[in-house]
CSV table of N, CA, C and O in Angstrom, one decimal:
chain,number,residue,atom,x,y,z
A,26,UNK,N,168.7,62.4,-115.6
A,26,UNK,CA,167.6,61.8,-116.3
A,26,UNK,C,167.7,60.3,-116.0
A,26,UNK,O,166.7,59.6,-115.7
A,27,UNK,N,168.8,59.7,-116.1
A,27,UNK,CA,169.0,58.3,-115.9
A,27,UNK,C,168.7,57.8,-114.5
A,27,UNK,O,168.0,56.8,-114.3
A,28,UNK,N,169.1,58.5,-113.4
A,28,UNK,CA,168.7,58.2,-112.1
A,28,UNK,C,167.2,58.2,-111.8
A,28,UNK,O,166.6,57.4,-111.1
A,29,UNK,N,166.5,59.2,-112.4
A,29,UNK,CA,165.1,59.3,-112.3
A,29,UNK,C,164.4,58.1,-112.9
A,29,UNK,O,163.5,57.5,-112.4
A,30,UNK,N,164.8,57.8,-114.1
A,30,UNK,CA,164.3,56.6,-114.9
A,30,UNK,C,164.5,55.3,-114.0
A,30,UNK,O,163.6,54.5,-113.9
A,31,UNK,N,165.7,55.1,-113.5
A,31,UNK,CA,166.0,54.0,-112.7
A,31,UNK,C,165.1,53.9,-111.4
A,31,UNK,O,164.6,52.9,-111.1
A,32,UNK,N,165.0,55.1,-110.8
A,32,UNK,CA,164.1,55.1,-109.6
A,32,UNK,C,162.7,54.8,-109.9
A,32,UNK,O,162.0,54.0,-109.2
A,33,UNK,N,162.2,55.3,-111.0
A,33,UNK,CA,160.8,55.0,-111.4
A,33,UNK,C,160.6,53.5,-111.8
A,33,UNK,O,159.6,52.9,-111.4
A,34,UNK,N,161.6,52.9,-112.4
A,34,UNK,CA,161.6,51.5,-112.7
A,34,UNK,C,161.6,50.7,-111.5
A,34,UNK,O,160.8,49.7,-111.4
A,35,UNK,N,162.4,51.0,-110.5
A,35,UNK,CA,162.4,50.3,-109.2
A,35,UNK,C,161.1,50.4,-108.5
A,35,UNK,O,160.5,49.4,-108.0
A,36,UNK,N,160.5,51.6,-108.4
A,36,UNK,CA,159.3,51.8,-107.8
A,36,UNK,C,158.1,51.0,-108.4
A,36,UNK,O,157.3,50.4,-107.8
A,37,UNK,N,158.1,51.0,-109.8
A,37,UNK,CA,157.1,50.3,-110.5
A,37,UNK,C,157.3,48.8,-110.3
A,37,UNK,O,156.3,48.1,-110.0
A,38,UNK,N,158.5,48.3,-110.3
A,38,UNK,CA,158.7,46.8,-110.0
A,38,UNK,C,158.2,46.4,-108.6
A,38,UNK,O,157.6,45.4,-108.4
A,39,UNK,N,158.6,47.3,-107.6
A,39,UNK,CA,158.2,47.0,-106.2
A,39,UNK,C,156.6,47.0,-106.1
A,39,UNK,O,156.0,46.2,-105.5
A,40,UNK,N,156.0,48.0,-106.7
A,40,UNK,CA,154.6,48.1,-106.7
A,40,UNK,C,153.9,46.9,-107.3
A,40,UNK,O,152.9,46.4,-106.8
A,41,UNK,N,154.4,46.5,-108.5
A,41,UNK,CA,153.8,45.3,-109.2
A,41,UNK,C,153.9,44.1,-108.3
A,41,UNK,O,152.9,43.3,-108.2
A,42,UNK,N,155.1,43.8,-107.8
A,42,UNK,CA,155.3,42.6,-107.0
A,42,UNK,C,154.6,42.7,-105.7
A,42,UNK,O,154.2,41.6,-105.1
A,43,UNK,N,154.3,43.9,-105.1
A,43,UNK,CA,153.6,44.0,-103.8
A,43,UNK,C,152.1,43.8,-104.0
A,43,UNK,O,151.5,43.4,-103.0
A,44,UNK,N,151.6,44.0,-105.1
A,44,UNK,CA,150.1,43.9,-105.3
A,44,UNK,C,149.8,42.4,-105.5
A,44,UNK,O,150.5,41.7,-106.3
A,45,UNK,N,148.8,42.0,-104.9
A,45,UNK,CA,148.4,40.6,-105.1
A,45,UNK,C,146.9,40.5,-105.1
A,45,UNK,O,146.2,41.3,-104.4
A,46,UNK,N,146.4,39.7,-106.0
A,46,UNK,CA,144.9,39.5,-106.1
A,46,UNK,C,144.4,38.6,-105.1
A,46,UNK,O,145.0,37.5,-104.9
A,47,UNK,N,143.4,38.9,-104.4
A,47,UNK,CA,142.8,38.0,-103.4
A,47,UNK,C,141.9,37.1,-104.1
A,47,UNK,O,141.0,37.4,-104.8
A,48,UNK,N,142.3,35.8,-104.0
A,48,UNK,CA,141.5,34.7,-104.7
A,48,UNK,C,140.4,34.2,-103.8
A,48,UNK,O,140.7,33.4,-102.9
A,49,UNK,N,139.2,34.6,-104.1
A,49,UNK,CA,138.1,34.1,-103.2
A,49,UNK,C,137.7,32.7,-103.5
A,49,UNK,O,136.9,32.1,-102.8
A,50,UNK,N,138.2,32.1,-104.6
A,50,UNK,CA,137.9,30.7,-104.9
A,50,UNK,C,138.8,29.8,-104.2
A,50,UNK,O,138.6,28.6,-104.2
A,51,UNK,N,139.8,30.3,-103.5
A,51,UNK,CA,140.7,29.4,-102.8
A,51,UNK,C,140.1,29.2,-101.4
A,51,UNK,O,139.9,30.1,-100.6
A,52,UNK,N,139.9,28.0,-101.0
A,52,UNK,CA,139.4,27.7,-99.7
A,52,UNK,C,140.6,27.6,-98.7
A,52,UNK,O,141.5,26.7,-98.9
A,53,UNK,N,140.7,28.5,-97.8
A,53,UNK,CA,141.9,28.6,-97.0
A,53,UNK,C,141.9,27.6,-95.9
A,53,UNK,O,143.0,27.0,-95.6
A,54,UNK,N,140.8,27.3,-95.3
A,54,UNK,CA,140.7,26.3,-94.2
A,54,UNK,C,140.1,25.0,-94.8
A,54,UNK,O,139.5,25.0,-95.8
A,55,UNK,N,140.4,23.9,-94.1
A,55,UNK,CA,139.8,22.6,-94.6
A,55,UNK,C,138.3,22.7,-94.6
A,55,UNK,O,137.7,23.3,-93.7
A,56,UNK,N,137.7,22.1,-95.6
A,56,UNK,CA,136.2,21.9,-95.6
A,56,UNK,C,135.9,20.6,-95.0
A,56,UNK,O,136.5,19.6,-95.2
A,57,UNK,N,134.8,20.6,-94.2
A,57,UNK,CA,134.4,19.4,-93.5
A,57,UNK,C,133.0,19.0,-94.0
A,57,UNK,O,132.1,19.9,-94.0
A,58,UNK,N,132.8,17.8,-94.4
A,58,UNK,CA,131.5,17.3,-94.9
A,58,UNK,C,131.2,16.0,-94.2
A,58,UNK,O,132.0,15.1,-94.1
A,59,UNK,N,130.0,15.9,-93.7
A,59,UNK,CA,129.5,14.7,-92.9
A,59,UNK,C,129.2,13.6,-93.9
A,59,UNK,O,128.8,13.9,-95.1
A,60,UNK,N,129.2,12.4,-93.4
A,60,UNK,CA,128.8,11.2,-94.2
A,60,UNK,C,127.4,11.4,-94.7
A,60,UNK,O,126.5,11.8,-93.9
A,61,UNK,N,127.1,11.1,-96.0
A,61,UNK,CA,125.9,11.3,-96.7
A,61,UNK,C,125.5,12.8,-96.8
A,61,UNK,O,124.3,13.1,-97.1
A,62,UNK,N,126.4,13.7,-96.5
A,62,UNK,CA,126.2,15.1,-96.7
A,62,UNK,C,126.9,15.7,-97.9
A,62,UNK,O,127.7,15.0,-98.5
A,63,UNK,N,126.7,17.0,-98.1
A,63,UNK,CA,127.4,17.6,-99.2
A,63,UNK,C,127.6,19.1,-98.9
A,63,UNK,O,127.0,19.6,-98.0
A,64,UNK,N,128.6,19.7,-99.6
A,64,UNK,CA,128.9,21.1,-99.4
A,64,UNK,C,128.9,21.8,-100.8
A,64,UNK,O,129.3,21.2,-101.8
A,65,UNK,N,128.4,23.0,-100.8
A,65,UNK,CA,128.4,23.8,-102.0
A,65,UNK,C,129.9,24.2,-102.4
A,65,UNK,O,130.6,24.5,-101.5
A,66,UNK,N,130.2,24.3,-103.7
A,66,UNK,CA,131.4,24.9,-104.1
A,66,UNK,C,131.2,26.0,-105.1
A,66,UNK,O,130.2,25.9,-105.9
A,67,UNK,N,131.9,27.0,-105.0
A,67,UNK,CA,131.8,28.1,-105.9
A,67,UNK,C,130.6,29.0,-105.6
A,67,UNK,O,129.9,28.8,-104.6
A,68,UNK,N,130.3,30.0,-106.4
A,68,UNK,CA,129.2,30.9,-106.1
A,68,UNK,C,128.0,30.7,-107.0
A,68,UNK,O,126.9,31.3,-106.7
A,69,UNK,N,128.0,29.8,-107.9
A,69,UNK,CA,126.9,29.6,-108.8
A,69,UNK,C,125.8,28.8,-108.2
A,69,UNK,O,124.6,28.9,-108.6
A,70,UNK,N,126.1,27.9,-107.2
A,70,UNK,CA,125.1,27.1,-106.6
A,70,UNK,C,124.8,25.8,-107.3
A,70,UNK,O,124.0,25.0,-106.8
A,71,UNK,N,125.4,25.6,-108.4
A,71,UNK,CA,125.2,24.3,-109.1
A,71,UNK,C,126.4,23.4,-109.0
A,71,UNK,O,126.4,22.4,-109.7
A,72,UNK,N,127.3,23.6,-108.2
A,72,UNK,CA,128.5,22.8,-108.0
A,72,UNK,C,128.6,22.4,-106.5
A,72,UNK,O,128.4,23.2,-105.6
A,73,UNK,N,128.7,21.1,-106.3
A,73,UNK,CA,128.8,20.6,-104.9
A,73,UNK,C,129.7,19.3,-104.8
A,73,UNK,O,130.0,18.7,-105.8
A,74,UNK,N,130.0,19.0,-103.6
A,74,UNK,CA,130.8,17.8,-103.3
A,74,UNK,C,130.2,17.1,-102.2
A,74,UNK,O,129.9,17.6,-101.2
A,75,UNK,N,129.9,15.8,-102.4
A,75,UNK,CA,129.2,15.0,-101.4
A,75,UNK,C,130.2,13.8,-100.9
A,75,UNK,O,131.0,13.3,-101.7
A,76,UNK,N,130.0,13.5,-99.7
A,76,UNK,CA,130.7,12.4,-99.0
A,76,UNK,C,129.7,11.2,-99.0
A,76,UNK,O,128.8,11.2,-98.2
A,77,UNK,N,129.9,10.3,-99.9
A,77,UNK,CA,129.0,9.2,-100.1
A,77,UNK,C,129.1,8.0,-99.1
A,77,UNK,O,128.1,7.6,-98.5
A,78,UNK,N,130.3,7.5,-99.0
A,78,UNK,CA,130.5,6.3,-98.1
A,78,UNK,C,131.9,6.1,-97.7
A,78,UNK,O,132.8,6.6,-98.4
A,79,UNK,N,132.1,5.4,-96.6
A,79,UNK,CA,133.5,4.9,-96.2
A,79,UNK,C,133.7,3.6,-96.9
A,79,UNK,O,133.0,2.6,-96.5
A,80,UNK,N,134.6,3.4,-97.7
A,80,UNK,CA,134.9,2.2,-98.4
A,80,UNK,C,135.7,1.3,-97.4
A,80,UNK,O,135.4,0.1,-97.3
A,81,UNK,N,136.7,1.8,-96.7
A,81,UNK,CA,137.5,1.1,-95.8
A,81,UNK,C,138.1,2.0,-94.8
A,81,UNK,O,138.4,3.1,-95.1
A,82,UNK,N,138.2,1.5,-93.6
A,82,UNK,CA,138.9,2.2,-92.5
A,82,UNK,C,139.7,1.2,-91.7
A,82,UNK,O,139.2,0.6,-90.8
A,83,UNK,N,141.0,1.1,-92.0
A,83,UNK,CA,141.8,0.2,-91.3
A,83,UNK,C,142.9,0.9,-90.4
A,83,UNK,O,144.0,0.4,-90.2
A,84,UNK,N,142.6,2.1,-90.0
A,84,UNK,CA,143.5,2.9,-89.3
A,84,UNK,C,143.7,2.3,-87.9
A,84,UNK,O,142.8,1.8,-87.3
A,85,UNK,N,144.9,2.3,-87.4
A,85,UNK,CA,145.3,1.8,-86.1
A,85,UNK,C,144.6,2.6,-85.0
A,85,UNK,O,144.6,3.8,-85.0
A,86,UNK,N,143.8,1.9,-84.1
A,86,UNK,CA,143.1,2.6,-83.1
A,86,UNK,C,144.1,3.4,-82.2
A,86,UNK,O,145.2,3.1,-82.0
A,87,UNK,N,143.6,4.5,-81.6
A,87,UNK,CA,144.3,5.3,-80.7
A,87,UNK,C,144.8,4.5,-79.5
A,87,UNK,O,144.1,3.6,-79.1
A,88,UNK,N,146.0,4.8,-79.0
A,88,UNK,CA,146.6,4.1,-77.9
A,88,UNK,C,146.9,2.6,-78.2
A,88,UNK,O,147.0,1.8,-77.2
A,89,UNK,N,146.9,2.2,-79.4
A,89,UNK,CA,147.2,0.8,-79.7
A,89,UNK,C,148.6,0.8,-80.4
A,89,UNK,O,149.1,1.8,-81.0
A,90,UNK,N,149.3,-0.4,-80.3
A,90,UNK,CA,150.6,-0.5,-81.0
A,90,UNK,C,150.3,-1.4,-82.3
A,90,UNK,O,149.9,-2.5,-82.2
A,91,UNK,N,150.6,-0.7,-83.4
A,91,UNK,CA,150.3,-1.4,-84.7
A,91,UNK,C,151.6,-1.4,-85.5
A,91,UNK,O,152.4,-0.5,-85.4
A,92,UNK,N,151.6,-2.3,-86.5
A,92,UNK,CA,152.8,-2.4,-87.4
A,92,UNK,C,152.7,-1.3,-88.4
A,92,UNK,O,153.8,-0.9,-88.9
A,93,UNK,N,151.6,-0.8,-88.7
A,93,UNK,CA,151.4,0.3,-89.7
A,93,UNK,C,150.2,1.1,-89.3
A,93,UNK,O,149.3,0.7,-88.6
A,94,UNK,N,150.2,2.4,-89.8
A,94,UNK,CA,149.2,3.3,-89.3
A,94,UNK,C,147.8,3.0,-89.9
A,94,UNK,O,146.8,3.3,-89.3
A,95,UNK,N,147.7,2.3,-91.0
A,95,UNK,CA,146.4,2.0,-91.6
A,95,UNK,C,146.0,3.0,-92.6
A,95,UNK,O,146.8,4.0,-92.8
A,96,UNK,N,144.9,2.8,-93.2
A,96,UNK,CA,144.4,3.8,-94.2
A,96,UNK,C,142.9,3.9,-94.2
A,96,UNK,O,142.2,2.9,-93.8
A,97,UNK,N,142.4,5.0,-94.6
A,97,UNK,CA,141.0,5.2,-94.7
A,97,UNK,C,140.7,5.6,-96.2
A,97,UNK,O,141.4,6.4,-96.7
A,98,UNK,N,139.7,4.9,-96.8
A,98,UNK,CA,139.3,5.2,-98.2
A,98,UNK,C,137.8,5.6,-98.2
A,98,UNK,O,137.0,4.9,-97.5
A,99,UNK,N,137.5,6.6,-98.9
A,99,UNK,CA,136.1,7.1,-98.9
A,99,UNK,C,135.7,7.4,-100.4
A,99,UNK,O,136.6,7.7,-101.2
A,100,UNK,N,134.4,7.3,-100.6
A,100,UNK,CA,133.9,7.6,-101.9
A,100,UNK,C,133.2,9.0,-101.9
A,100,UNK,O,132.4,9.3,-100.9
A,101,UNK,N,133.4,9.8,-102.9
A,101,UNK,CA,132.9,11.1,-103.0
A,101,UNK,C,132.2,11.3,-104.3
A,101,UNK,O,132.5,10.5,-105.3
A,102,UNK,N,131.4,12.3,-104.5
A,102,UNK,CA,130.8,12.6,-105.8
A,102,UNK,C,130.9,14.2,-106.0
A,102,UNK,O,130.4,14.9,-105.1
A,103,UNK,N,131.5,14.6,-107.1
A,103,UNK,CA,131.6,16.0,-107.5
A,103,UNK,C,130.4,16.2,-108.4
A,103,UNK,O,130.3,15.4,-109.4
A,104,UNK,N,129.6,17.2,-108.2
A,104,UNK,CA,128.4,17.4,-109.1
A,104,UNK,C,128.5,18.9,-109.6
A,104,UNK,O,128.7,19.8,-108.8
A,105,UNK,N,128.3,19.0,-110.9
A,105,UNK,CA,128.3,20.3,-111.5
A,105,UNK,C,127.4,20.3,-112.7
A,105,UNK,O,127.5,19.5,-113.6
A,106,UNK,N,126.4,21.2,-112.7
A,106,UNK,CA,125.5,21.4,-113.9
A,106,UNK,C,124.8,20.1,-114.3
A,106,UNK,O,124.7,19.9,-115.5
A,107,UNK,N,124.4,19.3,-113.4
A,107,UNK,CA,123.6,18.1,-113.7
A,107,UNK,C,124.5,16.9,-114.0
A,107,UNK,O,124.0,15.8,-114.2
A,108,UNK,N,125.8,17.1,-114.0
A,108,UNK,CA,126.7,15.9,-114.2
A,108,UNK,C,127.3,15.5,-112.9
A,108,UNK,O,127.6,16.3,-112.1
A,109,UNK,N,127.5,14.2,-112.7
A,109,UNK,CA,128.1,13.6,-111.5
A,109,UNK,C,129.4,13.0,-111.8
A,109,UNK,O,129.5,12.2,-112.8
A,110,UNK,N,130.4,13.2,-111.0
A,110,UNK,CA,131.7,12.6,-111.2
A,110,UNK,C,132.1,11.9,-109.9
A,110,UNK,O,132.7,12.5,-109.0
A,111,UNK,N,131.8,10.6,-109.7
A,111,UNK,CA,132.1,9.8,-108.5
A,111,UNK,C,133.6,9.5,-108.5
A,111,UNK,O,134.2,9.3,-109.6
A,112,UNK,N,134.3,9.5,-107.3
A,112,UNK,CA,135.7,9.1,-107.2
A,112,UNK,C,136.0,8.7,-105.8
A,112,UNK,O,135.2,8.9,-104.9
A,113,UNK,N,137.1,8.0,-105.6
A,113,UNK,CA,137.5,7.6,-104.3
A,113,UNK,C,138.9,8.2,-104.0
A,113,UNK,O,139.7,8.5,-104.9
A,114,UNK,N,139.0,8.5,-102.7
A,114,UNK,CA,140.3,9.1,-102.2
A,114,UNK,C,140.7,8.4,-100.9
A,114,UNK,O,139.8,7.9,-100.2
A,115,UNK,N,142.0,8.4,-100.6
A,115,UNK,CA,142.5,7.8,-99.3
A,115,UNK,C,143.2,8.9,-98.6
A,115,UNK,O,143.5,10.0,-99.1
A,116,UNK,N,143.3,8.7,-97.3
A,116,UNK,CA,144.0,9.7,-96.4
A,116,UNK,C,145.5,9.6,-96.5
A,116,UNK,O,146.2,10.4,-96.0
A,117,UNK,N,146.0,8.6,-97.3
A,117,UNK,CA,147.5,8.4,-97.4
A,117,UNK,C,147.8,8.4,-98.9
A,117,UNK,O,147.0,7.8,-99.7
A,118,UNK,N,148.9,8.9,-99.3
A,118,UNK,CA,149.3,8.7,-100.8
A,118,UNK,C,149.4,7.3,-101.1
A,118,UNK,O,149.7,6.4,-100.3
A,119,UNK,N,149.0,6.9,-102.3
A,119,UNK,CA,149.1,5.6,-102.8
A,119,UNK,C,147.9,5.3,-103.7
A,119,UNK,O,147.4,6.1,-104.5
A,120,UNK,N,147.3,4.1,-103.5
A,120,UNK,CA,146.1,3.8,-104.3
A,120,UNK,C,145.0,3.5,-103.3
A,120,UNK,O,145.1,2.7,-102.4
A,121,UNK,N,143.8,4.1,-103.5
A,121,UNK,CA,143.6,5.2,-104.4
A,121,UNK,C,144.4,6.5,-104.0
A,121,UNK,O,144.9,6.5,-102.9
A,122,UNK,N,144.4,7.4,-104.9
A,122,UNK,CA,145.1,8.6,-104.6
A,122,UNK,C,144.6,9.4,-103.4
A,122,UNK,O,143.4,9.3,-103.1
A,123,UNK,N,145.4,10.3,-102.9
A,123,UNK,CA,145.0,11.2,-101.8
A,123,UNK,C,144.3,12.5,-102.3
A,123,UNK,O,143.6,13.1,-101.6
A,124,UNK,N,144.5,12.8,-103.6
A,124,UNK,CA,144.0,14.0,-104.2
A,124,UNK,C,143.6,13.7,-105.6
A,124,UNK,O,143.9,12.7,-106.2
A,125,UNK,N,142.8,14.7,-106.1
A,125,UNK,CA,142.3,14.6,-107.5
A,125,UNK,C,142.0,16.0,-108.0
A,125,UNK,O,141.9,17.0,-107.3
A,126,UNK,N,141.9,16.1,-109.3
A,126,UNK,CA,141.6,17.3,-110.0
A,126,UNK,C,140.3,17.1,-110.9
A,126,UNK,O,140.4,16.2,-111.8
A,127,UNK,N,139.3,17.8,-110.6
A,127,UNK,CA,138.0,17.7,-111.4
A,127,UNK,C,137.5,19.0,-111.8
A,127,UNK,O,137.2,19.9,-110.9
A,128,UNK,N,137.4,19.3,-113.1
A,128,UNK,CA,136.9,20.5,-113.6
A,128,UNK,C,137.4,21.8,-112.9
A,128,UNK,O,136.7,22.7,-112.6
A,129,UNK,N,138.7,21.8,-112.7
A,129,UNK,CA,139.3,23.0,-112.2
A,129,UNK,C,139.3,23.0,-110.6
A,129,UNK,O,139.8,24.0,-110.1
A,130,UNK,N,138.9,22.0,-110.0
A,130,UNK,CA,138.9,22.0,-108.5
A,130,UNK,C,139.9,20.9,-108.1
A,130,UNK,O,139.8,19.8,-108.5
A,131,UNK,N,140.9,21.3,-107.3
A,131,UNK,CA,141.8,20.4,-106.7
A,131,UNK,C,141.3,20.0,-105.3
A,131,UNK,O,141.0,20.9,-104.5
A,132,UNK,N,141.1,18.7,-105.1
A,132,UNK,CA,140.5,18.2,-103.9
A,132,UNK,C,141.5,17.2,-103.3
A,132,UNK,O,141.9,16.2,-103.9
A,133,UNK,N,141.8,17.4,-102.0
A,133,UNK,CA,142.7,16.6,-101.2
A,133,UNK,C,142.0,16.1,-100.0
A,133,UNK,O,141.5,16.9,-99.2
A,134,UNK,N,142.0,14.8,-99.7
A,134,UNK,CA,141.4,14.1,-98.6
A,134,UNK,C,142.5,14.1,-97.5
A,134,UNK,O,143.4,13.4,-97.5
A,135,UNK,N,142.3,14.9,-96.4
A,135,UNK,CA,143.3,15.1,-95.4
A,135,UNK,C,143.0,14.3,-94.1
A,135,UNK,O,144.0,13.9,-93.4
A,136,UNK,N,141.7,14.1,-93.8
A,136,UNK,CA,141.5,13.4,-92.5
A,136,UNK,C,140.0,12.8,-92.5
A,136,UNK,O,139.2,13.3,-93.2
A,137,UNK,N,139.9,11.8,-91.7
A,137,UNK,CA,138.5,11.2,-91.5
A,137,UNK,C,138.3,11.2,-90.0
A,137,UNK,O,139.2,10.6,-89.3
A,138,UNK,N,137.3,11.7,-89.5
A,138,UNK,CA,137.0,11.8,-88.1
A,138,UNK,C,135.6,11.1,-87.8
A,138,UNK,O,134.8,11.1,-88.7
A,139,UNK,N,135.4,10.5,-86.7
A,139,UNK,CA,136.3,10.4,-85.6
A,139,UNK,C,137.4,9.4,-85.8
A,139,UNK,O,137.3,8.5,-86.6
A,140,UNK,N,138.5,9.5,-85.1
A,140,UNK,CA,139.6,8.6,-85.2
A,140,UNK,C,139.3,7.3,-84.4
A,140,UNK,O,138.7,7.4,-83.3
A,141,UNK,N,139.6,6.1,-85.0
A,141,UNK,CA,139.2,4.9,-84.3
A,141,UNK,C,139.8,4.8,-82.9
A,141,UNK,O,141.0,5.2,-82.6
A,142,UNK,N,139.0,4.4,-81.9
A,142,UNK,CA,139.5,4.2,-80.6
A,142,UNK,C,139.4,5.4,-79.6
A,142,UNK,O,139.6,5.3,-78.4
A,143,UNK,N,139.0,6.5,-80.2
A,143,UNK,CA,138.8,7.7,-79.3
A,143,UNK,C,137.3,7.7,-78.9
A,143,UNK,O,136.4,7.5,-79.7
A,144,UNK,N,137.1,8.0,-77.7
A,144,UNK,CA,135.7,8.0,-77.2
A,144,UNK,C,135.1,9.3,-77.6
A,144,UNK,O,135.7,10.4,-77.6
A,145,UNK,N,133.8,9.2,-78.0
A,145,UNK,CA,133.0,10.4,-78.3
A,145,UNK,C,131.9,10.5,-77.4
A,145,UNK,O,131.2,9.5,-77.1
A,146,UNK,N,131.7,11.7,-76.8
A,146,UNK,CA,130.7,11.8,-75.8
A,146,UNK,C,129.3,12.3,-76.3
A,146,UNK,O,128.4,12.2,-75.5
A,147,UNK,N,129.2,12.7,-77.5
A,147,UNK,CA,127.9,13.1,-78.0
A,147,UNK,C,127.7,12.4,-79.4
A,147,UNK,O,128.6,12.1,-80.1
A,148,UNK,N,126.4,12.1,-79.7
A,148,UNK,CA,126.1,11.4,-81.0
A,148,UNK,C,126.6,12.2,-82.2
A,148,UNK,O,127.0,11.5,-83.2
A,149,UNK,N,126.6,13.5,-82.2
A,149,UNK,CA,127.1,14.2,-83.4
A,149,UNK,C,128.6,14.0,-83.6
A,149,UNK,O,129.0,14.2,-84.7
A,150,UNK,N,129.3,13.7,-82.6
A,150,UNK,CA,130.7,13.4,-82.7
A,150,UNK,C,131.0,12.1,-83.3
A,150,UNK,O,132.1,11.8,-83.8
A,151,UNK,N,130.0,11.2,-83.3
A,151,UNK,CA,130.2,9.8,-83.9
A,151,UNK,C,129.9,9.8,-85.4
A,151,UNK,O,130.2,8.8,-86.0
A,152,UNK,N,129.3,10.8,-85.9
A,152,UNK,CA,129.0,10.9,-87.3
A,152,UNK,C,130.3,11.1,-88.1
A,152,UNK,O,131.0,12.0,-87.8
A,153,UNK,N,130.7,10.2,-89.0
A,153,UNK,CA,131.9,10.3,-89.7
A,153,UNK,C,131.9,11.6,-90.5
A,153,UNK,O,130.9,12.0,-91.2
A,154,UNK,N,133.1,12.3,-90.5
A,154,UNK,CA,133.3,13.5,-91.3
A,154,UNK,C,134.6,13.5,-92.0
A,154,UNK,O,135.6,13.1,-91.5
A,155,UNK,N,134.5,13.9,-93.3
A,155,UNK,CA,135.7,14.0,-94.1
A,155,UNK,C,136.3,15.4,-94.1
A,155,UNK,O,135.5,16.3,-94.2
A,156,UNK,N,137.6,15.5,-93.9
A,156,UNK,CA,138.2,16.8,-93.9
A,156,UNK,C,138.9,16.9,-95.3
A,156,UNK,O,139.8,16.1,-95.6
A,157,UNK,N,138.6,17.9,-96.0
A,157,UNK,CA,139.1,18.1,-97.4
A,157,UNK,C,139.7,19.5,-97.6
A,157,UNK,O,139.2,20.5,-97.1
A,158,UNK,N,140.8,19.5,-98.3
A,158,UNK,CA,141.4,20.8,-98.7
A,158,UNK,C,141.0,21.0,-100.2
A,158,UNK,O,141.3,20.1,-101.0
A,159,UNK,N,140.2,22.0,-100.5
A,159,UNK,CA,139.7,22.3,-101.8
A,159,UNK,C,140.2,23.6,-102.4
A,159,UNK,O,140.1,24.6,-101.7
A,160,UNK,N,140.7,23.6,-103.6
A,160,UNK,CA,141.2,24.8,-104.2
A,160,UNK,C,140.6,24.9,-105.6
A,160,UNK,O,140.6,23.9,-106.4
A,161,UNK,N,140.1,26.0,-105.9
A,161,UNK,CA,139.6,26.3,-107.3
A,161,UNK,C,140.8,26.9,-108.0
A,161,UNK,O,141.3,27.9,-107.7
A,162,UNK,N,141.2,26.2,-109.1
A,162,UNK,CA,142.4,26.6,-109.8
A,162,UNK,C,142.0,27.6,-110.9
A,162,UNK,O,140.9,27.6,-111.4
């Protein structure tokens, strides 16, 4: 009796730990939003994130020798249910922060494109785009 109980306990433990809930609110790949554009968040349709403006971009141009890498700072607005929450993020840790938490959404600013000094061959490549990692907690 004891070995059967132990075997059932092990099988139950393995089954419980092997099962995982697929979280569809977790954005697996970076979200990209163009300057003056916005992206929807969630399934309700009343939550969005907009890329409002570039506050500062002092990143070292490509193929240049710089004393430091520089920083890019951008202003964003999180909107939900008629309320707006403006905030600033930078691509490097420090001030302002690189990430924030608003109403259960974790938002991290990971990149700003195009990178200074890189040639762009088409007009759509010259439009600034923010790359963000967004997670619904």
